[in-house]
Short mmCIF file of C-alpha atoms in Angstrom, two decimals:
data_model
loop_
_atom_site.label_atom_id
_atom_site.label_comp_id
_atom_site.label_asym_id
_atom_site.label_seq_id
_atom_site.Cartn_x
_atom_site.Cartn_y
_atom_site.Cartn_z
CA GLY A 31 121.21 88.93 89.38
CA LEU A 32 121.26 92.73 89.70
CA GLY A 33 123.01 93.28 86.36
CA LEU A 34 126.28 94.18 88.08
CA GLY A 35 128.27 91.00 87.41
CA ALA A 36 131.33 92.83 86.09
CA ALA A 37 130.92 95.98 88.18
CA ARG A 38 133.72 97.37 90.31
CA PHE A 39 133.32 99.38 93.50
CA GLN A 40 136.37 100.93 95.11
CA ILE A 41 136.97 102.84 98.32
CA ARG A 42 140.03 105.06 98.59
CA LEU A 43 141.27 106.49 101.88
CA GLU A 44 143.57 109.47 101.56
CA GLN A 45 145.27 111.59 104.17
CA ASP A 46 146.05 115.22 103.77
CA GLY A 47 149.27 116.53 105.25
CA VAL A 48 147.59 117.37 108.59
CA GLY A 49 146.35 113.88 109.42
CA ARG A 50 142.75 114.26 108.23
CA ASP A 51 141.33 111.36 106.27
CA SER A 52 139.11 111.68 103.25
CA VAL A 53 137.15 108.87 101.67
CA ALA A 54 136.43 108.59 97.95
CA PHE A 55 134.12 106.04 96.35
CA SER A 56 134.43 105.07 92.71
CA PHE A 57 132.26 102.77 90.64
CA ALA A 58 132.27 101.18 87.21
CA ALA A 59 128.98 99.52 86.29
CA HIS A 60 130.37 97.21 83.59
CA ARG A 61 133.53 95.75 82.12
CA GLY A 62 135.58 98.26 80.17
CA ALA A 63 134.13 101.28 81.96
CA ASP A 64 136.44 103.57 83.87
CA ALA A 65 135.75 103.75 87.59
CA SER A 66 134.61 107.24 88.46
CA GLY A 67 132.85 108.99 91.31
CA LEU A 68 129.34 107.91 92.27
CA GLU A 69 127.96 111.18 90.90
CA GLN A 70 128.65 109.78 87.41
CA ALA A 71 126.50 106.67 87.96
CA SER A 72 122.90 106.56 86.76
CA GLY A 73 120.04 106.44 89.24
CA GLY A 74 119.37 102.78 88.40
CA GLU A 75 123.04 101.88 88.83
CA LEU A 76 123.11 103.62 92.20
CA ALA A 77 119.92 101.88 93.35
CA ARG A 78 121.35 98.47 92.44
CA LEU A 79 124.75 99.30 93.95
CA PHE A 80 123.19 100.36 97.25
CA LEU A 81 121.04 97.21 97.27
CA ALA A 82 124.14 95.06 96.63
CA ILE A 83 125.96 96.78 99.51
CA GLY A 84 122.87 96.34 101.71
CA LEU A 85 122.70 92.65 100.81
CA GLU A 86 126.36 92.19 101.66
CA VAL A 87 125.99 93.94 105.00
CA ALA A 88 122.77 92.02 105.75
CA GLY A 89 124.52 88.74 105.02
CA ARG A 90 127.17 89.53 107.63
CA ALA A 91 124.95 91.15 110.26
CA ASP A 92 122.38 89.69 112.58
CA GLU A 93 119.86 92.43 111.92
CA ARG A 94 116.26 91.36 112.42
CA LEU A 95 114.78 94.25 110.40
CA LEU A 96 116.00 95.81 107.16
CA VAL A 97 114.27 98.77 105.55
CA PHE A 98 114.71 99.65 101.88
CA ASP A 99 113.08 102.85 100.62
CA GLU A 100 112.51 102.81 96.87
CA VAL A 101 115.57 100.64 96.29
CA ASP A 102 114.25 100.04 92.77
CA GLN A 103 114.40 103.70 91.76
CA ASN A 104 115.11 104.08 88.03
CA VAL A 105 115.10 100.30 87.55
CA GLY A 106 112.94 98.71 84.87
CA ALA A 107 110.80 95.60 85.12
CA ARG A 108 113.54 93.13 84.07
CA LEU A 109 115.94 94.22 86.80
CA GLY A 110 113.02 94.96 89.12
CA ARG A 111 112.27 91.25 89.12
CA ALA A 112 115.89 90.55 90.14
CA VAL A 113 115.67 93.17 92.89
CA GLY A 114 112.46 91.56 94.17
CA ILE A 115 114.00 88.09 94.16
CA CYS A 116 117.05 89.39 96.09
CA LEU A 117 114.83 91.07 98.68
CA ARG A 118 112.69 87.94 99.02
CA GLY A 119 115.86 85.91 99.59
CA ILE A 120 117.20 88.11 102.38
CA ALA A 121 113.78 88.07 104.04
CA LYS A 122 114.45 84.50 105.15
CA GLY A 123 115.09 84.73 108.85
CA ARG A 124 114.44 88.46 109.16
CA GLN A 125 111.85 91.08 108.40
CA VAL A 126 112.37 93.22 105.32
CA LEU A 127 110.27 96.31 104.75
CA THR A 128 110.51 97.63 101.20
CA ILE A 129 108.85 100.69 99.75
CA THR A 130 108.33 100.20 96.03
CA HIS A 131 106.27 101.39 93.10
CA LEU A 132 107.37 98.52 90.86
CA ALA A 133 105.03 95.54 90.46
CA PRO A 134 107.75 92.89 89.93
CA VAL A 135 109.26 93.89 93.29
CA ALA A 136 105.93 94.01 95.13
CA ALA A 137 104.88 90.62 93.72
CA GLN A 138 107.87 88.98 95.41
CA ALA A 139 106.77 90.14 98.87
CA HIS A 140 105.49 87.64 101.41
CA ARG A 141 103.00 90.32 102.52
CA HIS A 142 101.81 93.29 100.51
CA LEU A 143 100.82 96.46 102.34
CA LYS A 144 99.29 99.44 100.61
CA VAL A 145 99.94 102.88 102.07
CA ALA A 146 97.45 105.56 101.08
CA LYS A 147 97.94 109.17 102.07
CA THR A 148 95.23 111.78 102.29
CA GLY A 149 96.39 115.31 101.69
CA ALA A 150 96.46 118.05 104.29
CA GLY A 151 93.46 119.74 102.68
CA GLY A 152 91.24 116.75 103.41
CA SER A 153 91.84 116.61 107.15
CA ARG A 154 90.46 118.72 109.99
CA ARG A 155 93.76 120.08 111.24
CA GLY A 156 95.53 120.44 107.92
CA VAL A 157 97.70 117.38 108.61
CA ALA A 158 98.28 114.64 106.06
CA ARG A 159 97.20 111.18 107.21
CA ALA A 160 98.26 107.77 106.01
CA THR A 161 96.40 104.50 106.16
CA VAL A 162 97.98 101.09 105.78
CA MET A 163 96.02 98.12 104.47
CA ALA A 164 97.19 94.52 104.16
CA LEU A 165 96.32 93.22 100.70
CA ASP A 166 95.67 89.64 99.75
CA GLY A 167 93.62 87.73 97.25
CA GLU A 168 91.95 89.77 94.56
CA ALA A 169 92.77 93.08 96.29
CA ARG A 170 96.47 92.32 95.89
CA VAL A 171 96.00 91.34 92.25
CA GLU A 172 94.15 94.59 91.59
CA GLU A 173 96.85 96.70 93.29
CA LEU A 174 99.60 94.99 91.30
CA ALA A 175 97.58 95.58 88.12
CA LEU A 176 97.34 99.27 89.00
CA MET A 177 101.11 99.32 89.56
CA ILE A 178 101.61 97.74 86.13
CA ARG A 179 99.27 99.92 84.10
CA GLY A 180 97.52 102.51 86.22
CA ALA A 181 93.80 103.17 86.11
CA PRO A 182 91.52 101.99 84.73
CA LEU A 183 92.06 98.29 85.41
CA THR A 184 92.14 96.08 82.35
CA GLN A 185 91.88 92.33 81.97
CA ALA A 186 95.40 92.24 80.50
CA ALA A 187 96.89 94.04 83.53
CA LEU A 188 95.02 91.74 85.92
CA GLU A 189 96.36 88.68 84.11
CA GLN A 190 99.90 90.12 84.25
CA ALA A 191 99.50 90.67 88.00
CA ARG A 192 98.31 87.09 88.49
CA GLU A 193 101.25 85.82 86.45
CA LEU A 194 103.72 87.83 88.57
CA LEU A 195 102.24 86.36 91.76
CA GLU A 196 102.26 82.81 90.39
CA GLU A 197 105.90 83.18 89.39
CA ALA A 198 106.90 84.68 92.75
CA THR A 199 105.09 82.20 94.95
CA GLY A 200 105.16 79.08 92.80
CA LYS A 201 101.43 78.70 93.47
CA PRO A 202 98.55 79.00 91.04
CA GLY A 203 97.33 82.57 90.99
CA ILE A 204 94.23 84.14 92.36
CA ARG A 205 91.28 83.73 90.05
CA ARG A 206 88.50 86.26 89.97
CA ARG A 207 85.82 85.61 92.54
CA ARG A 208 84.01 88.86 91.95
CA SER A 209 83.93 91.27 89.12
CA ALA A 210 86.77 93.79 89.18
CA ARG A 211 86.46 97.36 88.00
CA ILE A 212 87.62 96.78 84.44
CA ALA A 213 87.46 99.42 81.74
#
């Protein structure tokens, strides 16, 4: 589901003549590609590779909390949906905290939290502050719409956000109960 069906990941252990080990990782994202060092992989390939490794480790470990920070970096909407579905799947039986800027990933979440940071210039002591708000209902739809399009909100973006939520949850989406700030 992550677009890595024919990928190859290899780990080589080598010893120098003095007994020191070195580890080399190589990766080929698709069939026919030569396996090379991870520095040759794209950002999106690396994000998906690290998620695949994380999923494998999570499947074997009894960890109650997994944290993924921008695991969807350089991934588009099509693969973002697959990333979101994978994360939703591993959240069964454990807590998964994912930091994302991609609406198809956020729509798959069981709970959606918005983190807003105020800059150092806006606080009394010159310290940045963050607030965390749980989003549900129309507030969640609006945040997803902003993630899809940015400001100003449009009816099309709101409908896309509702569609993402309906698809993720299998439930009919949130319908407008109040007027949103639509341009």
